[in-house]
GROMACS .gro file of N, CA, C and O in nm:
model
  336
    1MET      N    1   1.244  -0.818  -0.502
    1MET     CA    2   1.229  -0.886  -0.377
    1MET      C    3   1.358  -0.872  -0.294
    1MET      O    4   1.351  -0.853  -0.175
    2TYR      N    5   1.473  -0.881  -0.359
    2TYR     CA    6   1.601  -0.868  -0.289
    2TYR      C    7   1.608  -0.732  -0.219
    2TYR      O    8   1.642  -0.724  -0.101
    3TYR      N    9   1.576  -0.626  -0.293
    3TYR     CA   10   1.581  -0.491  -0.236
    3TYR      C   11   1.487  -0.480  -0.116
    3TYR      O   12   1.527  -0.431  -0.010
    4LEU      N   13   1.366  -0.525  -0.131
    4LEU     CA   14   1.265  -0.517  -0.026
    4LEU      C   15   1.312  -0.590   0.100
    4LEU      O   16   1.309  -0.535   0.210
    5LYS      N   17   1.358  -0.712   0.083
    5LYS     CA   18   1.402  -0.794   0.195
    5LYS      C   19   1.518  -0.726   0.269
    5LYS      O   20   1.517  -0.714   0.392
    6HIS      N   21   1.617  -0.682   0.197
    6HIS     CA   22   1.736  -0.625   0.260
    6HIS      C   23   1.712  -0.486   0.316
    6HIS      O   24   1.768  -0.450   0.420
    7TYR      N   25   1.627  -0.409   0.254
    7TYR     CA   26   1.595  -0.275   0.306
    7TYR      C   27   1.521  -0.288   0.439
    7TYR      O   28   1.555  -0.221   0.536
    8ILE      N   29   1.422  -0.375   0.444
    8ILE     CA   30   1.346  -0.394   0.568
    8ILE      C   31   1.436  -0.453   0.677
    8ILE      O   32   1.425  -0.418   0.794
    9ASN      N   33   1.528  -0.540   0.639
    9ASN     CA   34   1.621  -0.596   0.737
    9ASN      C   35   1.708  -0.485   0.797
    9ASN      O   36   1.737  -0.487   0.918
   10GLN      N   37   1.748  -0.387   0.717
   10GLN     CA   38   1.827  -0.277   0.769
   10GLN      C   39   1.745  -0.191   0.865
   10GLN      O   40   1.798  -0.141   0.965
   11VAL      N   41   1.616  -0.175   0.838
   11VAL     CA   42   1.528  -0.102   0.931
   11VAL      C   43   1.521  -0.179   1.063
   11VAL      O   44   1.530  -0.120   1.171
   12LEU      N   45   1.505  -0.310   1.055
   12LEU     CA   46   1.500  -0.394   1.175
   12LEU      C   47   1.631  -0.380   1.255
   12LEU      O   48   1.629  -0.367   1.378
   13LYS      N   49   1.744  -0.382   1.187
   13LYS     CA   50   1.872  -0.368   1.255
   13LYS      C   51   1.884  -0.231   1.322
   13LYS      O   52   1.938  -0.220   1.433
   14ALA      N   53   1.833  -0.128   1.259
   14ALA     CA   54   1.836   0.005   1.319
   14ALA      C   55   1.755   0.008   1.449
   14ALA      O   56   1.796   0.070   1.547
   15ILE      N   57   1.642  -0.063   1.448
   15ILE     CA   58   1.557  -0.069   1.568
   15ILE      C   59   1.627  -0.147   1.679
   15ILE      O   60   1.642  -0.100   1.792
   16VAL      N   61   1.670  -0.269   1.646
   16VAL     CA   62   1.725  -0.361   1.746
   16VAL      C   63   1.864  -0.319   1.793
   16VAL      O   64   1.892  -0.315   1.913
   17LEU      N   65   1.952  -0.289   1.700
   17LEU     CA   66   2.091  -0.262   1.735
   17LEU      C   67   2.118  -0.118   1.776
   17LEU      O   68   2.202  -0.092   1.863
   18ASP      N   69   2.048  -0.025   1.712
   18ASP     CA   70   2.076   0.117   1.736
   18ASP      C   71   1.970   0.188   1.819
   18ASP      O   72   1.986   0.306   1.850
   19GLY      N   73   1.861   0.120   1.849
   19GLY     CA   74   1.757   0.181   1.930
   19GLY      C   75   1.677   0.290   1.860
   19GLY      O   76   1.617   0.376   1.924
   20VAL      N   77   1.675   0.286   1.728
   20VAL     CA   78   1.601   0.387   1.651
   20VAL      C   79   1.451   0.362   1.670
   20VAL      O   80   1.403   0.250   1.664
   21SER      N   81   1.378   0.469   1.695
   21SER     CA   82   1.234   0.458   1.712
   21SER      C   83   1.166   0.468   1.575
   21SER      O   84   1.150   0.576   1.520
   22VAL      N   85   1.126   0.353   1.522
   22VAL     CA   86   1.059   0.349   1.392
   22VAL      C   87   0.910   0.329   1.417
   22VAL      O   88   0.870   0.234   1.483
   23LEU      N   89   0.830   0.418   1.364
   23LEU     CA   90   0.686   0.411   1.386
   23LEU      C   91   0.614   0.328   1.281
   23LEU      O   92   0.503   0.282   1.303
   24GLY      N   93   0.674   0.310   1.165
   24GLY     CA   94   0.609   0.233   1.061
   24GLY      C   95   0.693   0.225   0.937
   24GLY      O   96   0.796   0.292   0.924
   25TYR      N   97   0.649   0.142   0.845
   25TYR     CA   98   0.717   0.124   0.717
   25TYR      C   99   0.610   0.094   0.613
   25TYR      O  100   0.512   0.026   0.643
   26PHE      N  101   0.627   0.146   0.494
   26PHE     CA  102   0.537   0.109   0.385
   26PHE      C  103   0.617   0.098   0.257
   26PHE      O  104   0.721   0.162   0.242
   27ALA      N  105   0.570   0.014   0.171
   27ALA     CA  106   0.636  -0.002   0.041
   27ALA      C  107   0.621   0.129  -0.036
   27ALA      O  108   0.515   0.191  -0.034
   28TRP      N  109   0.726   0.169  -0.106
   28TRP     CA  110   0.725   0.298  -0.175
   28TRP      C  111   0.615   0.305  -0.279
   28TRP      O  112   0.548   0.405  -0.293
   29SER      N  113   0.594   0.198  -0.351
   29SER     CA  114   0.493   0.200  -0.456
   29SER      C  115   0.429   0.063  -0.470
   29SER      O  116   0.498  -0.037  -0.486
   30LEU      N  117   0.298   0.058  -0.464
   30LEU     CA  118   0.229  -0.069  -0.479
   30LEU      C  119   0.219  -0.111  -0.624
   30LEU      O  120   0.216  -0.229  -0.655
   31VAL      N  121   0.211  -0.013  -0.713
   31VAL     CA  122   0.208  -0.042  -0.856
   31VAL      C  123   0.318   0.041  -0.923
   31VAL      O  124   0.370   0.135  -0.866
   32GLU      N  125   0.352   0.003  -1.044
   32GLU     CA  126   0.455   0.078  -1.115
   32GLU      C  127   0.408   0.221  -1.138
   32GLU      O  128   0.290   0.247  -1.159
   33VAL      N  129   0.501   0.311  -1.131
   33VAL     CA  130   0.468   0.453  -1.143
   33VAL      C  131   0.548   0.517  -1.255
   33VAL      O  132   0.646   0.461  -1.303
   34PHE      N  133   0.506   0.634  -1.295
   34PHE     CA  134   0.580   0.710  -1.395
   34PHE      C  135   0.704   0.768  -1.329
   34PHE      O  136   0.696   0.840  -1.231
   35GLU      N  137   0.820   0.734  -1.380
   35GLU     CA  138   0.946   0.789  -1.330
   35GLU      C  139   0.988   0.899  -1.427
   35GLU      O  140   1.002   0.874  -1.546
   36TRP      N  141   1.005   1.019  -1.377
   36TRP     CA  142   1.027   1.135  -1.463
   36TRP      C  143   1.142   1.118  -1.561
   36TRP      O  144   1.136   1.165  -1.673
   37THR      N  145   1.247   1.050  -1.521
   37THR     CA  146   1.363   1.038  -1.609
   37THR      C  147   1.355   0.918  -1.702
   37THR      O  148   1.432   0.910  -1.798
   38ALA      N  149   1.262   0.825  -1.676
   38ALA     CA  150   1.259   0.702  -1.756
   38ALA      C  151   1.120   0.665  -1.805
   38ALA      O  152   1.103   0.557  -1.861
   39GLY      N  153   1.022   0.751  -1.784
   39GLY     CA  154   0.886   0.716  -1.825
   39GLY      C  155   0.838   0.594  -1.749
   39GLY      O  156   0.858   0.582  -1.630
   40TYR      N  157   0.774   0.502  -1.818
   40TYR     CA  158   0.726   0.379  -1.755
   40TYR      C  159   0.820   0.262  -1.781
   40TYR      O  160   0.780   0.147  -1.771
   41THR      N  161   0.946   0.290  -1.814
   41THR     CA  162   1.038   0.182  -1.847
   41THR      C  163   1.101   0.118  -1.723
   41THR      O  164   1.151   0.007  -1.730
   42GLU      N  165   1.101   0.186  -1.609
   42GLU     CA  166   1.154   0.130  -1.484
   42GLU      C  167   1.044   0.048  -1.417
   42GLU      O  168   0.928   0.087  -1.419
   43ASN      N  169   1.081  -0.063  -1.358
   43ASN     CA  170   0.982  -0.153  -1.298
   43ASN      C  171   0.980  -0.142  -1.146
   43ASN      O  172   1.019  -0.234  -1.076
   44PHE      N  173   0.936  -0.029  -1.097
   44PHE     CA  174   0.918  -0.012  -0.953
   44PHE      C  175   0.781  -0.067  -0.915
   44PHE      O  176   0.694  -0.084  -0.999
   45GLY      N  177   0.760  -0.091  -0.788
   45GLY     CA  178   0.629  -0.134  -0.741
   45GLY      C  179   0.620  -0.283  -0.719
   45GLY      O  180   0.704  -0.361  -0.761
   46LEU      N  181   0.515  -0.324  -0.649
   46LEU     CA  182   0.490  -0.464  -0.617
   46LEU      C  183   0.408  -0.534  -0.725
   46LEU      O  184   0.397  -0.656  -0.725
   47HIS      N  185   0.349  -0.457  -0.815
   47HIS     CA  186   0.268  -0.513  -0.925
   47HIS      C  187   0.314  -0.453  -1.057
   47HIS      O  188   0.339  -0.333  -1.066
   48ARG      N  189   0.324  -0.536  -1.159
   48ARG     CA  190   0.352  -0.486  -1.294
   48ARG      C  191   0.224  -0.429  -1.352
   48ARG      O  192   0.116  -0.482  -1.329
   49VAL      N  193   0.237  -0.322  -1.425
   49VAL     CA  194   0.122  -0.260  -1.491
   49VAL      C  195   0.145  -0.267  -1.642
   49VAL      O  196   0.248  -0.222  -1.691
   50ASN      N  197   0.049  -0.322  -1.715
   50ASN     CA  198   0.058  -0.330  -1.860
   50ASN      C  199   0.013  -0.196  -1.917
   50ASN      O  200  -0.106  -0.168  -1.929
   51MET      N  201   0.109  -0.113  -1.954
   51MET     CA  202   0.079   0.022  -2.000
   51MET      C  203   0.021   0.024  -2.141
   51MET      O  204  -0.032   0.126  -2.183
   52THR      N  205   0.030  -0.086  -2.215
   52THR     CA  206  -0.027  -0.089  -2.349
   52THR      C  207  -0.173  -0.133  -2.347
   52THR      O  208  -0.243  -0.121  -2.446
   53ASP      N  209  -0.219  -0.184  -2.233
   53ASP     CA  210  -0.358  -0.227  -2.217
   53ASP      C  211  -0.440  -0.109  -2.166
   53ASP      O  212  -0.405  -0.048  -2.065
   54PRO      N  213  -0.549  -0.071  -2.236
   54PRO     CA  214  -0.630   0.042  -2.189
   54PRO      C  215  -0.682   0.022  -2.046
   54PRO      O  216  -0.704   0.119  -1.975
   55GLY      N  217  -0.699  -0.103  -2.003
   55GLY     CA  218  -0.746  -0.132  -1.867
   55GLY      C  219  -0.634  -0.132  -1.764
   55GLY      O  220  -0.658  -0.148  -1.646
   56ARG      N  221  -0.509  -0.113  -1.810
   56ARG     CA  222  -0.391  -0.111  -1.723
   56ARG      C  223  -0.389  -0.233  -1.628
   56ARG      O  224  -0.382  -0.220  -1.507
   57GLU      N  225  -0.394  -0.352  -1.690
   57GLU     CA  226  -0.394  -0.476  -1.612
   57GLU      C  227  -0.274  -0.481  -1.520
   57GLU      O  228  -0.162  -0.448  -1.559
   58ARG      N  229  -0.297  -0.521  -1.394
   58ARG     CA  230  -0.192  -0.531  -1.294
   58ARG      C  231  -0.166  -0.678  -1.262
   58ARG      O  232  -0.258  -0.754  -1.240
   59THR      N  233  -0.037  -0.713  -1.257
   59THR     CA  234   0.003  -0.850  -1.227
   59THR      C  235   0.098  -0.847  -1.108
   59THR      O  236   0.201  -0.778  -1.113
   60PRO      N  237   0.065  -0.920  -1.000
   60PRO     CA  238   0.154  -0.919  -0.883
   60PRO      C  239   0.291  -0.978  -0.916
   60PRO      O  240   0.301  -1.077  -0.986
   61LYS      N  241   0.395  -0.914  -0.865
   61LYS     CA  242   0.531  -0.966  -0.877
   61LYS      C  243   0.557  -1.058  -0.758
   61LYS      O  244   0.479  -1.060  -0.660
   62LEU      N  245   0.666  -1.132  -0.761
   62LEU     CA  246   0.705  -1.217  -0.650
   62LEU      C  247   0.722  -1.134  -0.523
   62LEU      O  248   0.689  -1.179  -0.413
   63SER      N  249   0.768  -1.011  -0.538
   63SER     CA  250   0.786  -0.925  -0.422
   63SER      C  251   0.653  -0.892  -0.354
   63SER      O  252   0.649  -0.870  -0.232
   64ALA      N  253   0.543  -0.890  -0.427
   64ALA     CA  254   0.411  -0.866  -0.367
   64ALA      C  255   0.374  -0.979  -0.274
   64ALA      O  256   0.325  -0.956  -0.163
   65SER      N  257   0.400  -1.100  -0.317
   65SER     CA  258   0.373  -1.217  -0.233
   65SER      C  259   0.462  -1.216  -0.109
   65SER      O  260   0.417  -1.245   0.002
   66TYR      N  261   0.590  -1.183  -0.130
   66TYR     CA  262   0.684  -1.179  -0.018
   66TYR      C  263   0.642  -1.074   0.084
   66TYR      O  264   0.637  -1.100   0.205
   67TYR      N  265   0.608  -0.954   0.038
   67TYR     CA  266   0.568  -0.846   0.129
   67TYR      C  267   0.438  -0.881   0.201
   67TYR      O  268   0.424  -0.856   0.320
   68SER      N  269   0.346  -0.945   0.131
   68SER     CA  270   0.221  -0.989   0.191
   68SER      C  271   0.248  -1.087   0.306
   68SER      O  272   0.188  -1.076   0.414
   69SER      N  273   0.338  -1.183   0.283
   69SER     CA  274   0.373  -1.279   0.388
   69SER      C  275   0.440  -1.211   0.506
   69SER      O  276   0.413  -1.243   0.622
   70LEU      N  277   0.526  -1.116   0.477
   70LEU     CA  278   0.595  -1.042   0.581
   70LEU      C  279   0.496  -0.968   0.672
   70LEU      O  280   0.506  -0.974   0.794
   71VAL      N  281   0.398  -0.904   0.611
   71VAL     CA  282   0.298  -0.831   0.688
   71VAL      C  283   0.208  -0.930   0.764
   71VAL      O  284   0.181  -0.911   0.883
   72LYS      N  285   0.164  -1.035   0.697
   72LYS     CA  286   0.075  -1.134   0.760
   72LYS      C  287   0.141  -1.200   0.881
   72LYS      O  288   0.078  -1.219   0.984
   73GLU      N  289   0.269  -1.235   0.868
   73GLU     CA  290   0.341  -1.304   0.976
   73GLU      C  291   0.403  -1.206   1.076
   73GLU      O  292   0.461  -1.249   1.174
   74ASN      N  293   0.392  -1.076   1.048
   74ASN     CA  294   0.451  -0.973   1.132
   74ASN      C  295   0.601  -0.994   1.150
   74ASN      O  296   0.655  -0.980   1.259
   75GLY      N  297   0.666  -1.032   1.044
   75GLY     CA  298   0.811  -1.051   1.049
   75GLY      C  299   0.860  -1.136   0.934
   75GLY      O  300   0.784  -1.181   0.851
   76PHE      N  301   0.990  -1.157   0.932
   76PHE     CA  302   1.051  -1.233   0.824
   76PHE      C  303   1.007  -1.379   0.828
   76PHE      O  304   0.987  -1.436   0.935
   77VAL      N  305   0.991  -1.436   0.713
   77VAL     CA  306   0.953  -1.577   0.700
   77VAL      C  307   1.063  -1.650   0.625
   77VAL      O  308   1.137  -1.590   0.548
   78ALA      N  309   1.074  -1.778   0.650
   78ALA     CA  310   1.175  -1.858   0.581
   78ALA      C  311   1.140  -1.866   0.432
   78ALA      O  312   1.025  -1.882   0.396
   79VAL      N  313   1.241  -1.853   0.347
   79VAL     CA  314   1.222  -1.868   0.204
   79VAL      C  315   1.312  -1.980   0.156
   79VAL      O  316   1.417  -2.006   0.215
   80GLU      N  317   1.271  -2.045   0.051
   80GLU     CA  318   1.352  -2.153  -0.004
   80GLU      C  319   1.477  -2.097  -0.066
   80GLU      O  320   1.478  -1.987  -0.121
   81GLU      N  321   1.585  -2.172  -0.059
   81GLU     CA  322   1.712  -2.129  -0.115
   81GLU      C  323   1.696  -2.100  -0.263
   81GLU      O  324   1.628  -2.171  -0.336
   82GLY      N  325   1.759  -1.993  -0.308
   82GLY     CA  326   1.753  -1.955  -0.447
   82GLY      C  327   1.644  -1.853  -0.476
   82GLY      O  328   1.641  -1.795  -0.583
   83GLN      N  329   1.552  -1.829  -0.382
   83GLN     CA  330   1.447  -1.731  -0.406
   83GLN      C  331   1.497  -1.590  -0.385
   83GLN      O  332   1.453  -1.498  -0.449
   84CYS      N  333   1.587  -1.570  -0.291
   84CYS     CA  334   1.637  -1.436  -0.265
   84CYS      C  335   1.760  -1.442  -0.179
   84CYS      O  336   1.771  -1.509  -0.087
   0.00000   0.00000   0.00000
């Protein structure tokens, strides 16, 4: 969640402060992916994937909720202290 929040904030600063024309943004990975150097041991994505479950159960991370709120509100939302 920290990475997501601060990365998007830097994109916003590029737009507002530097006049960069940004057409869109998307999260790099919605679910965990195979990383060539680390297999499935790295936890990228907005949802955890249980690789030992044949059904590959997906569980939303806190960052999924945060990103959902960001998109729904079309901008940053207040978070309680200690969350990020």
